[in-house]
Short mmCIF file of C-alpha atoms and ligand atoms in Angstrom, two decimals:
data_model
loop_
_atom_site.label_atom_id
_atom_site.label_comp_id
_atom_site.label_asym_id
_atom_site.label_seq_id
_atom_site.Cartn_x
_atom_site.Cartn_y
_atom_site.Cartn_z
CA UNK Q 1 2.11 -18.80 -20.54
CA UNK Q 2 3.18 -15.86 -18.42
CA UNK Q 3 3.41 -16.78 -14.74
CA UNK Q 4 4.31 -14.12 -12.20
CA UNK Q 5 4.37 -14.17 -8.44
CA UNK Q 6 4.45 -12.02 -5.36
CA UNK Q 7 6.54 -13.57 -2.62
CA UNK Q 8 6.20 -11.69 0.66
CA UNK Q 9 7.85 -12.72 3.90
CA UNK Q 10 5.17 -12.71 6.58
CA UNK Q 11 6.99 -10.21 8.75
CA UNK Q 12 4.34 -7.56 9.26
CA UNK Q 13 1.58 -5.82 7.39
CA UNK Q 14 1.48 -5.11 3.67
CA UNK Q 15 3.83 -2.19 3.03
CA UNK Q 16 2.91 0.08 0.13
CA UNK Q 17 6.16 -0.87 -1.63
CA UNK Q 18 5.15 -4.53 -1.46
CA UNK Q 19 1.62 -3.72 -2.55
CA UNK Q 20 2.96 -1.83 -5.58
CA UNK Q 21 5.22 -4.77 -6.52
CA UNK Q 22 2.30 -7.17 -6.14
CA UNK Q 23 0.11 -4.90 -8.25
CA UNK Q 24 2.64 -4.75 -11.08
CA UNK Q 25 3.13 -8.54 -11.04
CA UNK Q 26 -0.62 -9.09 -10.99
CA UNK Q 27 -1.32 -6.63 -13.81
CA UNK Q 28 1.46 -8.07 -15.93
CA UNK Q 29 0.05 -11.59 -15.59
CA UNK Q 30 -3.51 -10.41 -16.30
CA UNK Q 31 -2.42 -8.34 -19.28
CA UNK Q 32 -0.95 -11.44 -20.91
CA UNK Q 33 -3.74 -13.77 -19.78
CA UNK Q 34 -1.25 -15.47 -17.52
CA UNK Q 35 -1.37 -16.59 -13.91
CA UNK Q 36 -0.48 -14.68 -10.79
CA UNK Q 37 0.84 -16.68 -7.84
CA UNK Q 38 1.09 -15.79 -4.16
CA UNK Q 39 3.93 -17.47 -2.34
CA UNK Q 40 4.63 -16.95 1.32
CA UNK Q 41 8.36 -16.94 2.07
CA UNK Q 42 8.24 -18.09 5.64
CA UNK Q 43 11.59 -19.84 5.95
CA UNK Q 44 13.16 -17.19 8.13
CA UNK Q 45 11.26 -18.09 11.29
CA UNK Q 46 12.85 -15.30 13.31
CA UNK Q 47 11.29 -12.58 11.15
CA UNK Q 48 7.79 -13.95 11.30
CA UNK Q 49 4.94 -12.10 12.88
CA UNK Q 50 1.79 -13.94 13.90
CA UNK Q 51 -1.24 -13.29 11.77
CA UNK Q 52 0.80 -11.45 9.19
CA UNK Q 53 0.10 -13.92 6.36
CA UNK Q 54 -3.62 -13.20 6.80
CA UNK Q 55 -2.99 -9.47 7.08
CA UNK Q 56 -0.99 -9.52 3.82
CA UNK Q 57 -3.75 -11.40 2.05
CA UNK Q 58 -6.39 -9.00 3.36
CA UNK Q 59 -4.30 -6.07 2.18
CA UNK Q 60 -3.90 -7.48 -1.32
CA UNK Q 61 -7.55 -8.45 -1.59
CA UNK Q 62 -8.68 -5.00 -0.49
CA UNK Q 63 -6.81 -3.54 -3.47
CA UNK Q 64 -8.48 -5.95 -5.87
CA UNK Q 65 -5.29 -7.97 -6.34
CA UNK Q 66 -6.43 -11.55 -6.83
CA UNK Q 67 -4.06 -14.51 -6.88
CA UNK Q 68 -4.86 -17.54 -9.01
CA UNK Q 69 -2.72 -19.84 -6.89
CA UNK Q 70 -1.58 -19.48 -3.31
CA UNK Q 71 -1.44 -21.04 0.15
CA UNK Q 72 -5.16 -20.53 0.72
CA UNK Q 73 -6.53 -21.35 -2.75
CA UNK Q 74 -4.01 -24.03 -3.69
CA UNK Q 75 -3.05 -24.77 -7.29
CA UNK Q 76 -1.07 -27.25 -9.38
CA UNK Q 77 2.34 -25.85 -8.48
CA UNK Q 78 2.23 -26.05 -4.69
CA UNK Q 79 3.13 -26.00 -1.94
CA UNK Q 80 2.81 -22.22 -1.80
CA UNK Q 81 4.44 -21.79 1.58
CA UNK Q 82 8.18 -21.86 1.29
CA UNK Q 83 8.64 -23.79 4.53
CA UNK Q 84 6.60 -26.67 3.09
CA UNK Q 85 9.08 -27.10 0.27
CA UNK Q 86 12.03 -27.84 2.53
CA UNK Q 87 12.41 -31.45 1.34
CA UNK Q 88 12.77 -30.19 -2.23
CA UNK Q 89 15.30 -27.52 -1.23
CA UNK Q 90 17.37 -30.23 0.46
CA UNK Q 91 17.09 -32.56 -2.48
CA UNK Q 92 18.28 -29.90 -4.91
CA UNK Q 93 21.15 -28.98 -2.59
CA UNK Q 94 22.13 -32.67 -2.42
CA UNK Q 95 22.09 -32.77 -6.20
CA UNK Q 96 24.41 -29.75 -6.48
CA UNK Q 97 26.76 -31.38 -3.96
CA UNK Q 98 26.68 -34.68 -5.82
CA UNK Q 99 27.49 -33.20 -9.21
CA UNK Q 100 30.22 -30.94 -7.89
CA UNK Q 101 28.56 -27.55 -8.40
CA UNK Q 102 28.47 -27.03 -4.67
CA UNK Q 103 30.57 -28.10 -1.74
CA UNK Q 104 30.44 -28.38 2.02
CA UNK Q 105 32.23 -25.63 3.89
CA UNK Q 106 33.32 -26.32 7.47
CA UNK Q 107 34.86 -22.93 8.20
CA UNK Q 108 33.73 -21.58 11.54
CA UNK Q 109 32.42 -18.03 11.92
CA UNK Q 110 35.66 -17.14 13.73
CA UNK Q 111 37.79 -18.45 10.86
CA UNK Q 112 35.71 -16.52 8.37
CA UNK Q 113 36.03 -13.37 10.42
CA UNK Q 114 39.83 -13.76 10.57
CA UNK Q 115 39.86 -14.15 6.80
CA UNK Q 116 37.74 -11.03 6.32
CA UNK Q 117 39.91 -9.04 8.71
CA UNK Q 118 43.05 -10.07 6.82
CA UNK Q 119 41.52 -8.91 3.54
CA UNK Q 120 40.36 -5.68 5.13
CA UNK Q 121 43.89 -5.03 6.34
CA UNK Q 122 45.05 -5.29 2.72
CA UNK Q 123 42.27 -2.97 1.59
CA UNK Q 124 40.43 -5.80 -0.18
CA UNK Q 125 36.65 -6.33 -0.19
CA UNK Q 126 35.36 -9.36 1.75
CA UNK Q 127 35.46 -12.54 -0.24
CA UNK Q 128 35.49 -16.14 0.86
CA UNK Q 129 38.77 -17.77 -0.09
CA UNK Q 130 37.18 -21.02 -1.23
CA UNK Q 131 39.33 -22.92 1.24
CA UNK Q 132 36.87 -25.81 1.62
CA UNK Q 133 36.59 -26.36 -2.13
CA UNK Q 134 39.47 -28.78 -2.03
CA UNK Q 135 37.67 -31.15 0.38
CA UNK Q 136 36.04 -34.14 -1.30
CA UNK Q 137 33.18 -36.43 -0.22
CA UNK Q 138 35.65 -38.66 1.59
CA UNK Q 139 36.78 -35.66 3.68
CA UNK Q 140 33.14 -34.81 4.34
CA UNK Q 141 32.53 -38.34 5.63
CA UNK Q 142 35.39 -37.88 8.09
CA UNK Q 143 33.83 -34.73 9.45
CA UNK Q 144 30.50 -36.43 10.15
CA UNK Q 145 29.69 -34.49 13.34
CA UNK Q 146 30.97 -31.12 12.22
CA UNK Q 147 28.64 -28.29 11.27
CA UNK Q 148 28.85 -27.18 7.65
CA UNK Q 149 27.18 -24.88 5.17
CA UNK Q 150 26.74 -25.56 1.46
CA UNK Q 151 28.40 -23.13 -0.91
CA UNK Q 152 28.03 -22.74 -4.64
CA UNK Q 153 31.21 -22.89 -6.72
CA UNK Q 154 31.40 -19.55 -8.48
CA UNK Q 155 34.05 -18.98 -11.08
CA UNK Q 156 36.15 -16.01 -9.98
CA UNK Q 157 36.52 -14.73 -13.51
CA UNK Q 158 33.96 -13.28 -15.86
CA UNK Q 159 30.71 -11.63 -15.06
CA UNK Q 160 27.04 -12.42 -14.70
CA UNK Q 161 24.58 -10.28 -16.59
CA UNK Q 162 21.04 -9.59 -15.44
CA UNK Q 163 19.03 -8.76 -18.52
CA UNK Q 164 16.49 -6.67 -16.73
CA UNK Q 165 13.22 -5.90 -18.50
CA UNK Q 166 13.11 -2.44 -16.97
CA UNK Q 167 16.77 -1.41 -16.81
CA UNK Q 168 18.31 -3.40 -19.63
CA UNK Q 169 21.48 -5.44 -19.05
CA UNK Q 170 23.20 -4.97 -15.70
CA UNK Q 171 26.56 -6.68 -15.36
CA UNK Q 172 28.03 -8.01 -12.10
CA UNK Q 173 31.67 -8.97 -11.77
CA UNK Q 174 31.87 -12.56 -10.47
CA UNK Q 175 34.72 -11.41 -8.24
CA UNK Q 176 32.18 -9.75 -5.96
CA UNK Q 177 29.86 -12.74 -5.84
CA UNK Q 178 32.25 -15.35 -4.33
CA UNK Q 179 31.23 -18.86 -3.31
CA UNK Q 180 28.07 -17.83 -1.54
CA UNK Q 181 26.10 -19.95 0.91
CA UNK Q 182 23.09 -21.97 -0.29
CA UNK Q 183 22.27 -24.01 2.82
CA UNK Q 184 22.72 -23.03 6.44
CA UNK Q 185 24.20 -25.32 9.12
CA UNK Q 186 20.70 -26.62 9.96
CA UNK Q 187 20.40 -27.63 6.31
CA UNK Q 188 17.73 -25.08 5.53
CA UNK Q 189 18.10 -22.85 2.47
CA UNK Q 190 19.07 -19.18 2.35
CA UNK Q 191 16.76 -16.86 0.43
CA UNK Q 192 18.87 -16.80 -2.75
CA UNK Q 193 18.68 -20.56 -3.06
CA UNK Q 194 15.11 -21.20 -1.92
CA UNK Q 195 13.76 -18.53 -4.24
CA UNK Q 196 15.29 -20.26 -7.27
CA UNK Q 197 13.96 -23.69 -6.34
CA UNK Q 198 10.52 -22.18 -5.65
CA UNK Q 199 10.34 -20.03 -8.76
CA UNK Q 200 11.44 -22.96 -10.89
CA UNK Q 201 9.03 -25.32 -9.14
CA UNK Q 202 6.17 -22.91 -9.73
CA UNK Q 203 7.00 -22.37 -13.38
CA UNK Q 204 7.52 -18.63 -12.87
CA UNK Q 205 8.40 -16.96 -16.18
CA UNK Q 206 8.74 -13.35 -14.97
CA UNK Q 207 10.20 -12.38 -11.62
CA UNK Q 208 8.96 -8.87 -10.90
CA UNK Q 209 10.20 -7.46 -7.61
CA UNK Q 210 11.69 -4.48 -5.83
CA UNK Q 211 14.97 -2.95 -6.88
CA UNK Q 212 16.52 -3.86 -3.53
CA UNK Q 213 16.75 -7.41 -4.89
CA UNK Q 214 18.75 -6.50 -8.00
CA UNK Q 215 22.05 -7.43 -6.33
CA UNK Q 216 20.63 -10.86 -5.42
CA UNK Q 217 19.70 -11.66 -8.97
CA UNK Q 218 23.18 -12.56 -10.35
CA UNK Q 219 23.51 -15.09 -7.53
CA UNK Q 220 20.17 -16.58 -8.43
CA UNK Q 221 21.14 -16.73 -12.09
CA UNK Q 222 24.28 -18.67 -11.14
CA UNK Q 223 22.11 -21.18 -9.27
CA UNK Q 224 19.82 -21.59 -12.29
CA UNK Q 225 22.86 -22.15 -14.48
CA UNK Q 226 24.39 -24.69 -12.11
CA UNK Q 227 21.13 -26.61 -12.17
CA UNK Q 228 20.75 -26.22 -15.92
CA UNK Q 229 17.30 -24.72 -15.44
CA UNK Q 230 15.87 -22.04 -17.74
CA UNK Q 231 16.44 -18.58 -16.30
CA UNK Q 232 13.24 -16.54 -15.96
CA UNK Q 233 12.99 -12.93 -17.06
CA UNK Q 234 13.67 -10.38 -14.36
CA UNK Q 235 12.19 -6.95 -13.80
CA UNK Q 236 13.22 -4.80 -10.86
CA UNK Q 237 10.80 -2.03 -10.09
CA UNK Q 238 12.12 1.27 -8.73
CA UNK Q 239 12.19 2.22 -5.06
CA UNK Q 240 9.57 4.42 -3.53
CA UNK Q 241 11.16 7.39 -1.80
CA UNK Q 242 9.78 10.05 0.52
CA UNK Q 243 9.42 13.60 -0.85
CA UNK Q 244 12.85 14.47 0.63
CA UNK Q 245 14.26 11.50 -1.33
CA UNK Q 246 15.04 9.54 1.81
CA UNK Q 247 13.86 5.99 2.33
CA UNK Q 248 10.14 5.93 3.03
CA UNK Q 249 9.64 5.20 6.72
CA UNK Q 250 7.23 5.59 9.60
CA UNK Q 251 8.23 9.18 10.19
CA UNK Q 252 6.71 10.09 6.81
CA UNK Q 253 3.33 8.90 8.01
CA UNK Q 254 1.44 5.77 7.09
CA UNK Q 255 3.39 3.14 5.19
CA UNK Q 256 1.08 0.15 5.18
CA UNK Q 257 -2.01 -0.46 3.11
CA UNK Q 258 -3.96 -1.12 6.28
CA UNK Q 259 -3.06 2.26 7.75
CA UNK Q 260 -4.11 4.11 4.62
CA UNK Q 261 -7.42 2.36 4.47
CA UNK Q 262 -7.89 3.07 8.14
CA UNK Q 263 -7.33 6.77 7.48
CA UNK Q 264 -10.12 6.71 4.95
CA UNK Q 265 -8.24 6.40 1.66
CA UNK Q 266 -10.47 4.54 -0.79
CA UNK Q 267 -8.90 1.24 -1.87
CA UNK Q 268 -9.69 2.01 -5.52
CA UNK Q 269 -7.79 5.26 -5.18
CA UNK Q 270 -4.86 3.65 -3.40
CA UNK Q 271 -4.55 1.05 -6.14
CA UNK Q 272 -4.67 3.73 -8.82
CA UNK Q 273 -2.12 5.78 -6.93
CA UNK Q 274 0.25 2.80 -6.52
CA UNK Q 275 -0.06 2.11 -10.23
CA UNK Q 276 1.37 5.55 -10.95
CA UNK Q 277 4.30 5.06 -8.56
CA UNK Q 278 6.80 4.15 -11.21
CA UNK Q 279 4.50 3.55 -14.18
CA UNK Q 280 2.75 5.95 -16.52
CA UNK Q 281 -0.06 5.41 -18.96
CA UNK Q 282 0.78 5.61 -22.68
CA UNK Q 283 -2.23 7.92 -23.02
CA UNK Q 284 -1.00 10.17 -20.21
CA UNK Q 285 -4.23 9.75 -18.22
CA UNK Q 286 -4.07 9.31 -14.46
CA UNK Q 287 -7.46 8.06 -13.36
CA UNK Q 288 -7.22 4.42 -14.33
CA UNK Q 289 -9.57 1.74 -13.06
CA UNK Q 290 -8.62 -1.90 -12.72
CA UNK Q 291 -9.82 -3.09 -16.15
CA UNK Q 292 -8.08 -0.28 -17.94
CA UNK Q 293 -4.93 -0.89 -15.92
CA UNK Q 294 -4.94 -4.53 -17.01
CA UNK Q 295 -5.38 -3.48 -20.61
CA UNK Q 296 -2.63 -0.84 -20.54
CA UNK Q 297 -0.02 -2.24 -18.20
CA UNK Q 298 3.33 -3.35 -19.53
CA UNK Q 299 6.82 -3.23 -18.10
CA UNK Q 300 8.20 -1.00 -20.85
CA UNK Q 301 6.54 2.00 -19.24
CA UNK Q 302 7.98 1.37 -15.78
CA UNK Q 303 10.57 4.03 -15.02
CA UNK Q 304 14.13 3.24 -13.87
CA UNK Q 305 14.38 6.05 -11.41
CA UNK Q 306 12.91 6.12 -7.92
CA UNK Q 307 9.26 7.03 -7.56
CA UNK Q 308 8.50 9.86 -5.16
CA UNK Q 309 5.70 9.33 -2.78
CA UNK Q 310 3.26 12.18 -2.32
CA UNK Q 311 0.37 12.11 0.19
CA UNK Q 312 -1.34 15.11 -1.40
CA UNK Q 313 -1.63 13.28 -4.67
CA UNK Q 314 -3.06 10.24 -2.92
CA UNK Q 315 -5.72 12.42 -1.30
CA UNK Q 316 -6.44 14.10 -4.61
CA UNK Q 317 -6.84 10.66 -6.14
CA UNK Q 318 -9.25 9.66 -3.37
CA UNK Q 319 -11.28 12.78 -4.05
CA UNK Q 320 -11.55 11.88 -7.74
CA UNK Q 321 -12.88 8.45 -6.78
CA UNK Q 322 -15.22 9.83 -4.12
CA UNK Q 323 -16.76 12.01 -6.82
CA UNK Q 324 -17.10 9.40 -9.51
CA UNK Q 325 -17.65 5.98 -7.96
CA UNK Q 326 -21.25 4.79 -7.78
CA UNK Q 327 -22.88 6.45 -4.78
CA UNK Q 328 -23.82 3.09 -3.30
CA UNK Q 329 -20.16 2.05 -3.25
CA UNK Q 330 -19.11 5.24 -1.46
CA UNK Q 331 -21.94 4.83 1.04
CA UNK Q 332 -20.79 1.30 1.89
CA UNK Q 333 -17.22 2.49 2.29
CA UNK Q 334 -18.27 5.38 4.54
CA UNK Q 335 -20.28 3.22 6.96
CA UNK Q 336 -17.40 2.02 9.17
CA UNK Q 337 -16.16 5.60 9.47
CA UNK Q 338 -19.62 6.89 10.30
CA UNK Q 339 -19.95 4.16 12.88
CA UNK Q 340 -16.72 5.22 14.52
CA UNK Q 341 -18.13 8.73 14.94
CA UNK Q 342 -21.21 7.29 16.60
CA UNK Q 343 -23.47 8.37 13.74
CA UNK Q 344 -26.79 6.58 13.87
CA UNK Q 345 -27.89 6.83 10.27
CA UNK Q 346 -31.21 5.20 10.98
CA UNK Q 347 -32.22 8.44 12.70
CA UNK Q 348 -31.87 11.24 10.20
CA UNK Q 349 -31.66 11.67 6.47
CA UNK Q 350 -30.93 8.56 4.38
CA UNK Q 351 -27.21 7.93 4.30
CA UNK Q 352 -27.00 8.18 0.51
CA UNK Q 353 -28.58 11.65 0.59
CA UNK Q 354 -26.09 12.72 3.25
CA UNK Q 355 -23.09 11.28 1.43
CA UNK Q 356 -24.15 12.80 -1.88
CA UNK Q 357 -24.21 16.17 -0.17
CA UNK Q 358 -20.58 16.14 0.95
CA UNK Q 359 -18.64 13.62 -1.11
CA UNK Q 360 -17.34 16.08 -3.69
CA UNK Q 361 -15.57 18.18 -1.11
CA UNK Q 362 -13.93 15.41 0.87
CA UNK Q 363 -10.46 13.95 0.39
CA UNK Q 364 -10.97 10.86 2.53
CA UNK Q 365 -13.80 8.67 3.76
CA UNK Q 366 -13.09 9.96 7.22
CA UNK Q 367 -13.78 13.48 6.00
CA UNK Q 368 -17.02 12.33 4.42
CA UNK Q 369 -18.10 10.88 7.76
CA UNK Q 370 -17.08 14.04 9.58
CA UNK Q 371 -18.87 16.09 6.94
CA UNK Q 372 -22.19 14.32 7.43
CA UNK Q 373 -22.04 14.08 11.18
CA UNK Q 374 -24.01 17.28 11.80
CA UNK Q 375 -26.90 15.86 9.80
CA UNK Q 376 -27.41 13.29 12.55
CA UNK Q 377 -26.08 15.05 15.64
CA UNK Q 378 -26.22 18.73 16.63
CA UNK Q 379 -22.74 20.27 16.71
CA UNK Q 380 -20.98 19.69 20.00
CA UNK Q 381 -18.69 22.64 19.28
CA UNK Q 382 -18.29 25.44 16.76
CA UNK Q 383 -15.34 26.40 14.60
CA UNK Q 384 -13.38 28.92 16.68
CA UNK Q 385 -12.51 31.29 13.84
CA UNK Q 386 -16.09 31.16 12.67
CA UNK Q 387 -17.31 32.03 16.16
CA UNK Q 388 -15.11 35.14 16.24
CA UNK Q 389 -16.28 36.17 12.80
CA UNK Q 390 -19.96 35.36 12.83
CA UNK Q 391 -21.15 35.11 16.42
CA UNK Q 392 -19.62 38.20 18.06
CA UNK Q 393 -21.71 41.05 16.66
CA UNK Q 394 -24.21 42.34 19.26
CA UNK Q 395 -27.11 41.61 16.92
CA UNK Q 396 -25.95 38.03 16.19
CA UNK Q 397 -28.16 36.11 18.68
CA UNK Q 398 -31.23 38.18 17.86
CA UNK Q 399 -30.79 37.53 14.17
CA UNK Q 400 -30.41 33.80 14.70
CA UNK Q 401 -33.68 33.81 16.69
CA UNK Q 402 -35.47 35.86 14.04
CA UNK Q 403 -34.23 33.53 11.35
CA UNK Q 404 -35.62 30.61 13.34
CA UNK Q 405 -39.00 32.30 13.60
CA UNK Q 406 -39.13 32.92 9.85
CA UNK Q 407 -38.07 29.35 9.09
CA UNK Q 408 -40.80 28.04 11.38
CA UNK Q 409 -43.44 29.60 9.18
CA UNK Q 410 -41.83 29.36 5.75
CA UNK Q 411 -44.52 28.09 3.41
CA UNK Q 412 -42.47 25.62 1.51
CA UNK Q 413 -39.38 23.80 2.77
CA UNK Q 414 -37.54 24.01 -0.56
CA UNK Q 415 -34.27 25.35 -1.84
CA UNK Q 416 -35.95 28.15 -3.75
CA UNK Q 417 -38.19 29.21 -0.90
CA UNK Q 418 -35.20 29.28 1.47
CA UNK Q 419 -33.14 31.32 -1.00
CA UNK Q 420 -36.00 33.79 -1.45
CA UNK Q 421 -36.42 34.15 2.32
CA UNK Q 422 -32.73 34.89 2.87
CA UNK Q 423 -32.78 37.49 0.04
CA UNK Q 424 -35.84 39.12 1.49
CA UNK Q 425 -34.48 39.23 5.06
CA UNK Q 426 -31.11 40.56 3.93
CA UNK Q 427 -32.87 43.38 2.15
CA UNK Q 428 -35.16 44.13 5.07
CA UNK Q 429 -32.30 44.10 7.61
CA UNK Q 430 -29.95 46.02 5.35
CA UNK Q 431 -27.19 43.37 5.35
CA UNK Q 432 -25.57 41.21 2.73
CA UNK Q 433 -27.07 37.77 2.27
CA UNK Q 434 -23.70 36.25 3.24
CA UNK Q 435 -24.03 37.90 6.66
CA UNK Q 436 -27.03 35.66 7.29
CA UNK Q 437 -25.75 32.58 5.53
CA UNK Q 438 -22.47 32.23 7.45
CA UNK Q 439 -23.96 32.44 10.97
CA UNK Q 440 -26.70 30.01 9.97
CA UNK Q 441 -24.18 27.51 8.65
CA UNK Q 442 -22.08 27.80 11.78
CA UNK Q 443 -25.11 27.41 14.08
CA UNK Q 444 -26.44 24.40 12.20
CA UNK Q 445 -23.23 22.54 11.33
CA UNK Q 446 -20.61 23.96 13.66
CA UNK Q 447 -18.45 24.58 10.58
CA UNK Q 448 -17.64 27.46 8.27
CA UNK Q 449 -17.47 25.40 5.09
CA UNK Q 450 -19.57 22.63 3.65
CA UNK Q 451 -22.31 22.01 1.13
CA UNK Q 452 -24.57 24.79 -0.09
CA UNK Q 453 -26.48 26.22 2.87
CA UNK Q 454 -29.98 25.72 1.53
CA UNK Q 455 -29.35 22.11 0.63
CA UNK Q 456 -27.81 21.68 4.03
CA UNK Q 457 -30.71 23.06 6.09
CA UNK Q 458 -33.17 21.32 3.83
CA UNK Q 459 -31.53 18.01 4.72
CA UNK Q 460 -31.26 18.80 8.44
CA UNK Q 461 -34.98 19.59 8.46
CA UNK Q 462 -37.09 22.55 9.53
CA UNK Q 463 -37.56 21.86 13.23
CA UNK Q 464 -34.00 20.75 13.84
CA UNK Q 465 -32.63 23.80 12.00
CA UNK Q 466 -34.76 26.20 14.01
CA UNK Q 467 -33.81 24.42 17.21
CA UNK Q 468 -30.08 24.70 16.45
CA UNK Q 469 -30.39 28.40 15.58
CA UNK Q 470 -32.08 29.08 18.91
CA UNK Q 471 -29.60 26.93 20.78
CA UNK Q 472 -26.67 28.85 19.25
CA UNK Q 473 -28.34 32.14 20.15
CA UNK Q 474 -28.66 31.01 23.76
CA UNK Q 475 -25.03 29.91 23.89
CA UNK Q 476 -23.87 33.27 22.49
CA UNK Q 477 -25.95 35.15 25.03
CA UNK Q 478 -24.63 33.15 27.93
CA UNK Q 479 -21.09 33.57 26.62
CA UNK Q 480 -20.51 29.82 26.56
CA UNK Q 481 -20.06 28.83 22.94
CA UNK Q 482 -17.88 25.68 22.91
CA UNK Q 483 -15.21 26.19 20.28
CA UNK Q 484 -13.28 23.71 18.20
N1 LIG S 1 10.54 -12.63 0.37
C1 LIG S 1 11.26 -11.69 -0.41
C2 LIG S 1 10.90 -10.30 0.07
O1 LIG S 1 9.87 -10.13 0.71
C3 LIG S 1 10.88 -11.90 -1.86
C4 LIG S 1 11.84 -11.38 -2.84
C5 LIG S 1 11.51 -11.86 -4.22
O2 LIG S 1 10.49 -11.43 -4.74
O3 LIG S 1 12.28 -12.65 -4.76
O4 LIG S 1 11.62 -9.37 -0.17
#
């Protein structure tokens, strides 16, 4: 059975690179009816951030990534927190020491630095000399109180090949690997050792992770071989780069799932977008929901080259989902954003009516909330460009007042009746209909763009519309239109 895992270190929030890796691992497991495991790699205590394990889990869950086994849900292959497996890491290290695949190294940091400097002086790359290899258990016993690390014996000749499912075989010269450290002086494991013991212990068949780990993989393979354990399959997914091809960082904007969701990106859209960062559908389609993603996903369509991150595309994706998701889902998602704007949706048109009116034009949930705000609150300010264009003519305030008077007595408060009235007034006043529509929109919503005007005023209501037209007229006359 396919078993994949996502193994974050709890050192912050869920970065989009991590989320994409988790998504690929999850989809791969689901596609093959396998299991997806969440393991928290919390051995490096210095890098830990409080609450970050929870934040990671929240981030994954918000994207619909569900783990079958993990620190919170348990499972048959636990523990799922790396730190809780320390006894096993130590036991395996002891075993490697006992059977001669590993040895204790007593070299001090100063000695190692001298060695490195000597090699540098000769133009050679750093490489541990293997000086402590010659010590045997009797020598170790003599050095009882001395600090040591455990190193793996790596043959200096030959090479180690990573048969990567995405890139094909990648060969590493053993010369560059040297006798690397497995256990630190406090007898806790380094990442490259712990990860092997954990992946083996959890029966992981496919290790899917970021490309930055590719250079770690030959070391891990050597550990598997020393232990005579089956080597899992590896797949290294490409980096995500900023549009200028530099490493994606804070200066390019949001980088964590939490931040995106906070900006009003729909989680469904973010998941779909992440799916396309490095993978493409065999059918060439881009809007792919979770079930379809599970059905289609395989590693053979993951590209080798870096994926370029593009905010515009993410917003476009959000718009597609805003348009097509069930209205009730969008309404639920908008609520926190509406709340933040102080919108009291109990007083005004039903929220679903409001959301339906604007959702097709918005790129984020935040924009939906901003777009419906005027349905619940009169505009506090008016678009500056709009004011210059539509409120400055000498006849502007008078027209707004006249429009209000006509609206007060319009027989039927319907789209057609409103359209007929505007046609009739435009004709009578000798202006284009647009010359009445734009000032009305600005007076009622404070904006120059938005849903169709007649739908808009219909939703705002007759009295409120008339009131806002008169209020705008008064502001124009007193020369005090607040602009935004
Ligand atoms: N804890 C490692 C990281 O966050 C996991 C690497 C791996 O998947 O093996 O990068």
